[in-house]
Amino acid sequence: MKKINDVKLALDVVMGVLFVLFFNKNVLGGLAFHEIAGLFFAGAYVTHILLNLGWVKRVTLKMFDRRLSWRVRGSYALNFLLLVSMTFIIVSGIMVSHVVFPNINVGDEGWFKMTHISVSFLVLALIGIHVGLHWQWVVNMCKKMTSVKKSRAWMRYVAQGVTLIVLLFGLYQINQTSYVTHLKSSVSAFG
């Protein structure tokens, strides 16, 4: 089980870094990187789901059990939203591809491109919530990987400081990237 959790954490970190890099179309070679890494991301995402399929099956079978907590139900709903929206991002990315799949003609490429971008901004928020719900697992995995048995006070302060820096940077980026405008576009694209 330890090895699988190590793989899960490594995969999650790689997916997180890639997903953030996708928001800058000029990074690491531009569109070619975006499309090729996007296909790698799709494979990593499917792997992530397969590694957690046991949880999905257990919760699906208990979904109408009154004893199932609302936190688990909410997490399940969030994961379902992520599944639908990530699948849309992957499929729409293939539809508007100019490097990997240049011969695909979908008709209204403008709509696919706009919704590909807009839904990606929505998914960024969903991923933030997803990570937040699993944050204790991430902390525990990091402790196990670094052989830290007991939290030291200075480590807590460093972790809180890093969290604050990430939060402030995120707020800055929300402003710089017109995040709210993109989020509104994801709603209006389907409305």
Tab-separated table of N, CA and C in Angstrom, residues 57-156:
chain	number	residue	atom	x	y	z
A	57	LYS	N	-15.824	2.768	-6.285
A	57	LYS	CA	-16.780	1.650	-6.218
A	57	LYS	C	-17.470	1.598	-4.857
A	58	ARG	N	-16.658	1.700	-3.775
A	58	ARG	CA	-17.231	1.626	-2.421
A	58	ARG	C	-18.262	2.728	-2.189
A	59	VAL	N	-17.909	3.949	-2.553
A	59	VAL	CA	-18.815	5.070	-2.304
A	59	VAL	C	-20.039	4.992	-3.214
A	60	THR	N	-19.850	4.580	-4.455
A	60	THR	CA	-20.985	4.451	-5.374
A	60	THR	C	-22.010	3.471	-4.814
A	61	LEU	N	-21.538	2.353	-4.284
A	61	LEU	CA	-22.448	1.345	-3.733
A	61	LEU	C	-23.148	1.817	-2.460
A	62	LYS	N	-22.529	2.770	-1.737
A	62	LYS	CA	-23.108	3.257	-0.481
A	62	LYS	C	-23.775	4.625	-0.630
A	63	MET	N	-23.882	5.129	-1.830
A	63	MET	CA	-24.349	6.498	-2.044
A	63	MET	C	-25.713	6.771	-1.410
A	64	PHE	N	-26.579	5.792	-1.375
A	64	PHE	CA	-27.915	6.006	-0.810
A	64	PHE	C	-28.036	5.481	0.621
A	65	ASP	N	-26.922	5.131	1.220
A	65	ASP	CA	-26.888	4.712	2.618
A	65	ASP	C	-26.884	5.974	3.486
A	66	ARG	N	-27.829	6.080	4.390
A	66	ARG	CA	-27.945	7.274	5.238
A	66	ARG	C	-26.721	7.488	6.121
A	67	ARG	N	-25.984	6.420	6.384
A	67	ARG	CA	-24.817	6.536	7.257
A	67	ARG	C	-23.605	7.149	6.548
A	68	LEU	N	-23.668	7.259	5.240
A	68	LEU	CA	-22.562	7.855	4.489
A	68	LEU	C	-22.510	9.351	4.796
A	69	SER	N	-21.350	9.830	5.210
A	69	SER	CA	-21.236	11.230	5.635
A	69	SER	C	-21.412	12.191	4.455
A	70	TRP	N	-21.840	13.402	4.804
A	70	TRP	CA	-22.029	14.428	3.781
A	70	TRP	C	-20.697	14.848	3.180
A	71	ARG	N	-19.634	14.761	3.952
A	71	ARG	CA	-18.298	15.087	3.427
A	71	ARG	C	-17.930	14.123	2.304
A	72	VAL	N	-18.187	12.830	2.513
A	72	VAL	CA	-17.879	11.830	1.486
A	72	VAL	C	-18.782	12.040	0.272
A	73	ARG	N	-20.058	12.326	0.510
A	73	ARG	CA	-20.979	12.593	-0.604
A	73	ARG	C	-20.513	13.814	-1.410
A	74	GLY	N	-20.114	14.854	-0.689
A	74	GLY	CA	-19.624	16.064	-1.358
A	74	GLY	C	-18.360	15.797	-2.157
A	75	SER	N	-17.470	15.012	-1.574
A	75	SER	CA	-16.236	14.648	-2.268
A	75	SER	C	-16.543	13.842	-3.524
A	76	TYR	N	-17.507	12.954	-3.415
A	76	TYR	CA	-17.922	12.140	-4.563
A	76	TYR	C	-18.498	13.036	-5.666
A	77	ALA	N	-19.360	13.976	-5.283
A	77	ALA	CA	-19.947	14.900	-6.263
A	77	ALA	C	-18.858	15.746	-6.924
A	78	LEU	N	-17.912	16.216	-6.118
A	78	LEU	CA	-16.798	16.997	-6.652
A	78	LEU	C	-15.983	16.168	-7.643
A	79	ASN	N	-15.704	14.921	-7.280
A	79	ASN	CA	-14.948	14.048	-8.174
A	79	ASN	C	-15.711	13.770	-9.463
A	80	PHE	N	-17.028	13.665	-9.374
A	80	PHE	CA	-17.835	13.476	-10.581
A	80	PHE	C	-17.744	14.716	-11.480
A	81	LEU	N	-17.844	15.903	-10.865
A	81	LEU	CA	-17.693	17.147	-11.634
A	81	LEU	C	-16.317	17.225	-12.288
A	82	LEU	N	-15.291	16.819	-11.547
A	82	LEU	CA	-13.938	16.801	-12.111
A	82	LEU	C	-13.843	15.826	-13.277
A	83	LEU	N	-14.462	14.657	-13.140
A	83	LEU	CA	-14.440	13.667	-14.219
A	83	LEU	C	-15.068	14.239	-15.493
A	84	VAL	N	-16.241	14.823	-15.351
A	84	VAL	CA	-16.945	15.371	-16.514
A	84	VAL	C	-16.153	16.528	-17.127
A	85	SER	N	-15.705	17.456	-16.287
A	85	SER	CA	-15.025	18.638	-16.819
A	85	SER	C	-13.639	18.307	-17.371
A	86	MET	N	-12.902	17.414	-16.710
A	86	MET	CA	-11.583	17.006	-17.233
A	86	MET	C	-11.745	16.270	-18.557
A	87	THR	N	-12.750	15.414	-18.641
A	87	THR	CA	-13.001	14.705	-19.896
A	87	THR	C	-13.305	15.710	-21.003
A	88	PHE	N	-14.104	16.721	-20.683
A	88	PHE	CA	-14.406	17.758	-21.673
A	88	PHE	C	-13.141	18.492	-22.101
A	89	ILE	N	-12.289	18.853	-21.138
A	89	ILE	CA	-11.052	19.572	-21.466
A	89	ILE	C	-10.170	18.724	-22.381
A	90	ILE	N	-10.039	17.447	-22.067
A	90	ILE	CA	-9.191	16.558	-22.867
A	90	ILE	C	-9.756	16.404	-24.278
A	91	VAL	N	-11.051	16.122	-24.376
A	91	VAL	CA	-11.677	15.927	-25.696
A	91	VAL	C	-11.646	17.227	-26.504
A	92	SER	N	-11.993	18.341	-25.878
A	92	SER	CA	-11.981	19.617	-26.611
A	92	SER	C	-10.562	20.002	-27.012
A	93	GLY	N	-9.576	19.650	-26.182
A	93	GLY	CA	-8.181	19.904	-26.542
A	93	GLY	C	-7.773	19.138	-27.786
A	94	ILE	N	-8.224	17.902	-27.882
A	94	ILE	CA	-7.949	17.095	-29.081
A	94	ILE	C	-8.660	17.712	-30.286
A	95	MET	N	-9.879	18.196	-30.086
A	95	MET	CA	-10.664	18.778	-31.181
A	95	MET	C	-10.019	20.037	-31.772
A	96	VAL	N	-9.351	20.822	-30.938
A	96	VAL	CA	-8.746	22.071	-31.430
A	96	VAL	C	-7.240	21.944	-31.647
A	97	SER	N	-6.721	20.736	-31.581
A	97	SER	CA	-5.288	20.489	-31.741
A	97	SER	C	-4.785	20.967	-33.104
A	98	HIS	N	-3.613	21.607	-33.079
A	98	HIS	CA	-2.966	22.039	-34.320
A	98	HIS	C	-1.636	21.327	-34.530
A	99	VAL	N	-1.111	20.677	-33.489
A	99	VAL	CA	0.203	20.036	-33.567
A	99	VAL	C	0.069	18.519	-33.620
A	100	VAL	N	-0.566	17.926	-32.626
A	100	VAL	CA	-0.648	16.463	-32.521
A	100	VAL	C	-1.709	15.892	-33.458
A	101	PHE	N	-2.858	16.525	-33.520
A	101	PHE	CA	-3.963	16.072	-34.384
A	101	PHE	C	-4.399	17.210	-35.316
A	102	PRO	N	-3.551	17.606	-36.267
A	102	PRO	CA	-3.869	18.784	-37.082
A	102	PRO	C	-5.008	18.575	-38.081
A	103	ASN	N	-5.363	17.347	-38.375
A	103	ASN	CA	-6.368	17.087	-39.412
A	103	ASN	C	-7.784	16.897	-38.879
A	104	ILE	N	-7.973	17.087	-37.587
A	104	ILE	CA	-9.324	16.961	-37.032
A	104	ILE	C	-10.080	18.255	-37.325
A	105	ASN	N	-11.246	18.116	-37.938
A	105	ASN	CA	-12.078	19.271	-38.254
A	105	ASN	C	-13.406	19.094	-37.525
A	106	VAL	N	-13.677	19.990	-36.581
A	106	VAL	CA	-14.871	19.833	-35.753
A	106	VAL	C	-15.980	20.821	-36.082
A	107	GLY	N	-15.760	21.644	-37.052
A	107	GLY	CA	-16.787	22.630	-37.371
A	107	GLY	C	-16.560	23.919	-36.620
A	108	ASP	N	-17.195	24.075	-35.482
A	108	ASP	CA	-17.100	25.312	-34.708
A	108	ASP	C	-15.897	25.260	-33.766
A	109	GLU	N	-14.708	25.385	-34.344
A	109	GLU	CA	-13.483	25.304	-33.544
A	109	GLU	C	-13.408	26.420	-32.512
A	110	GLY	N	-13.948	27.586	-32.840
A	110	GLY	CA	-13.933	28.719	-31.909
A	110	GLY	C	-14.647	28.398	-30.605
A	111	TRP	N	-15.808	27.733	-30.708
A	111	TRP	CA	-16.550	27.364	-29.496
A	111	TRP	C	-15.749	26.371	-28.657
A	112	PHE	N	-15.175	25.358	-29.315
A	112	PHE	CA	-14.386	24.367	-28.579
A	112	PHE	C	-13.185	25.015	-27.900
A	113	LYS	N	-12.529	25.934	-28.597
A	113	LYS	CA	-11.355	26.593	-28.017
A	113	LYS	C	-11.757	27.445	-26.817
A	114	MET	N	-12.838	28.232	-26.975
A	114	MET	CA	-13.289	29.087	-25.881
A	114	MET	C	-13.694	28.253	-24.659
A	115	THR	N	-14.457	27.197	-24.891
A	115	THR	CA	-14.898	26.382	-23.751
A	115	THR	C	-13.743	25.574	-23.170
A	116	HIS	N	-12.788	25.163	-24.005
A	116	HIS	CA	-11.598	24.460	-23.513
A	116	HIS	C	-10.876	25.339	-22.485
A	117	ILE	N	-10.709	26.594	-22.824
A	117	ILE	CA	-10.019	27.533	-21.929
A	117	ILE	C	-10.886	27.852	-20.713
A	118	SER	N	-12.148	28.167	-20.936
A	118	SER	CA	-13.037	28.568	-19.840
A	118	SER	C	-13.245	27.450	-18.827
A	119	VAL	N	-13.498	26.251	-19.305
A	119	VAL	CA	-13.717	25.120	-18.392
A	119	VAL	C	-12.428	24.808	-17.626
A	120	SER	N	-11.276	25.052	-18.248
A	120	SER	CA	-10.003	24.846	-17.548
A	120	SER	C	-9.896	25.746	-16.326
A	121	PHE	N	-10.370	26.976	-16.438
A	121	PHE	CA	-10.349	27.884	-15.292
A	121	PHE	C	-11.304	27.401	-14.201
A	122	LEU	N	-12.441	26.857	-14.583
A	122	LEU	CA	-13.370	26.275	-13.613
A	122	LEU	C	-12.723	25.081	-12.914
A	123	VAL	N	-12.060	24.232	-13.685
A	123	VAL	CA	-11.416	23.039	-13.124
A	123	VAL	C	-10.306	23.426	-12.151
A	124	LEU	N	-9.626	24.531	-12.417
A	124	LEU	CA	-8.586	24.985	-11.496
A	124	LEU	C	-9.167	25.192	-10.099
A	125	ALA	N	-10.355	25.784	-10.019
A	125	ALA	CA	-11.020	25.970	-8.722
A	125	ALA	C	-11.421	24.626	-8.125
A	126	LEU	N	-11.960	23.730	-8.949
A	126	LEU	CA	-12.368	22.406	-8.457
A	126	LEU	C	-11.167	21.619	-7.935
A	127	ILE	N	-10.033	21.736	-8.619
A	127	ILE	CA	-8.820	21.044	-8.165
A	127	ILE	C	-8.375	21.605	-6.819
A	128	GLY	N	-8.477	22.924	-6.659
A	128	GLY	CA	-8.123	23.532	-5.373
A	128	GLY	C	-8.963	22.967	-4.239
A	129	ILE	N	-10.250	22.811	-4.472
A	129	ILE	CA	-11.145	22.231	-3.461
A	129	ILE	C	-10.787	20.766	-3.233
A	130	HIS	N	-10.527	20.037	-4.312
A	130	HIS	CA	-10.162	18.616	-4.226
A	130	HIS	C	-8.894	18.432	-3.381
A	131	VAL	N	-7.889	19.243	-3.658
A	131	VAL	CA	-6.641	19.159	-2.887
A	131	VAL	C	-6.908	19.525	-1.431
A	132	GLY	N	-7.721	20.549	-1.204
A	132	GLY	CA	-8.054	20.942	0.165
A	132	GLY	C	-8.715	19.820	0.947
A	133	LEU	N	-9.620	19.088	0.302
A	133	LEU	CA	-10.296	17.967	0.967
A	133	LEU	C	-9.334	16.821	1.285
A	134	HIS	N	-8.265	16.714	0.509
A	134	HIS	CA	-7.298	15.629	0.708
A	134	HIS	C	-5.993	16.122	1.332
A	135	TRP	N	-5.989	17.346	1.860
A	135	TRP	CA	-4.762	17.948	2.352
A	135	TRP	C	-4.120	17.133	3.479
A	136	GLN	N	-4.920	16.595	4.367
A	136	GLN	CA	-4.354	15.817	5.474
A	136	GLN	C	-3.626	14.590	4.948
A	137	TRP	N	-4.152	13.959	3.907
A	137	TRP	CA	-3.478	12.817	3.285
A	137	TRP	C	-2.134	13.253	2.720
A	138	VAL	N	-2.102	14.423	2.054
A	138	VAL	CA	-0.850	14.945	1.491
A	138	VAL	C	0.164	15.182	2.604
A	139	VAL	N	-0.268	15.814	3.686
A	139	VAL	CA	0.623	16.084	4.822
A	139	VAL	C	1.152	14.778	5.400
A	140	ASN	N	0.269	13.808	5.615
A	140	ASN	CA	0.701	12.516	6.163
A	140	ASN	C	1.684	11.812	5.238
A	141	MET	N	1.445	11.862	3.936
A	141	MET	CA	2.361	11.237	2.975
A	141	MET	C	3.728	11.907	3.015
A	142	CYS	N	3.745	13.229	3.097
A	142	CYS	CA	5.018	13.951	3.157
A	142	CYS	C	5.768	13.619	4.439
A	143	LYS	N	5.042	13.485	5.537
A	143	LYS	CA	5.683	13.102	6.797
A	143	LYS	C	6.303	11.716	6.681
A	144	LYS	N	5.573	10.780	6.079
A	144	LYS	CA	6.096	9.420	5.926
A	144	LYS	C	7.309	9.393	5.010
A	145	MET	N	7.272	10.178	3.949
A	145	MET	CA	8.377	10.187	2.993
A	145	MET	C	9.633	10.809	3.586
A	146	THR	N	9.453	11.754	4.506
A	146	THR	CA	10.610	12.408	5.122
A	146	THR	C	10.937	11.815	6.486
A	147	SER	N	10.254	10.763	6.852
A	147	SER	CA	10.462	10.064	8.131
A	147	SER	C	10.257	10.964	9.341
A	148	VAL	N	9.390	11.943	9.224
A	148	VAL	CA	9.079	12.815	10.353
A	148	VAL	C	7.978	12.142	11.159
A	149	LYS	N	8.286	11.811	12.389
A	149	LYS	CA	7.315	11.127	13.246
A	149	LYS	C	6.395	12.120	13.953
A	150	LYS	N	6.983	13.200	14.411
A	150	LYS	CA	6.210	14.165	15.178
A	150	LYS	C	6.462	15.563	14.614
A	151	SER	N	5.409	16.326	14.506
A	151	SER	CA	5.528	17.679	13.980
A	151	SER	C	6.309	18.550	14.950
A	152	ARG	N	7.261	19.259	14.413
A	152	ARG	CA	7.995	20.222	15.225
A	152	ARG	C	7.364	21.590	14.997
A	153	ALA	N	7.461	22.458	15.996
A	153	ALA	CA	6.819	23.773	15.909
A	153	ALA	C	7.330	24.552	14.701
A	154	TRP	N	8.633	24.541	14.464
A	154	TRP	CA	9.185	25.316	13.354
A	154	TRP	C	8.676	24.796	12.011
A	155	MET	N	8.429	23.481	11.929
A	155	MET	CA	7.923	22.912	10.679
A	155	MET	C	6.498	23.395	10.405
A	156	ARG	N	5.715	23.509	11.465
A	156	ARG	CA	4.353	24.019	11.312
A	156	ARG	C	4.373	25.458	10.806
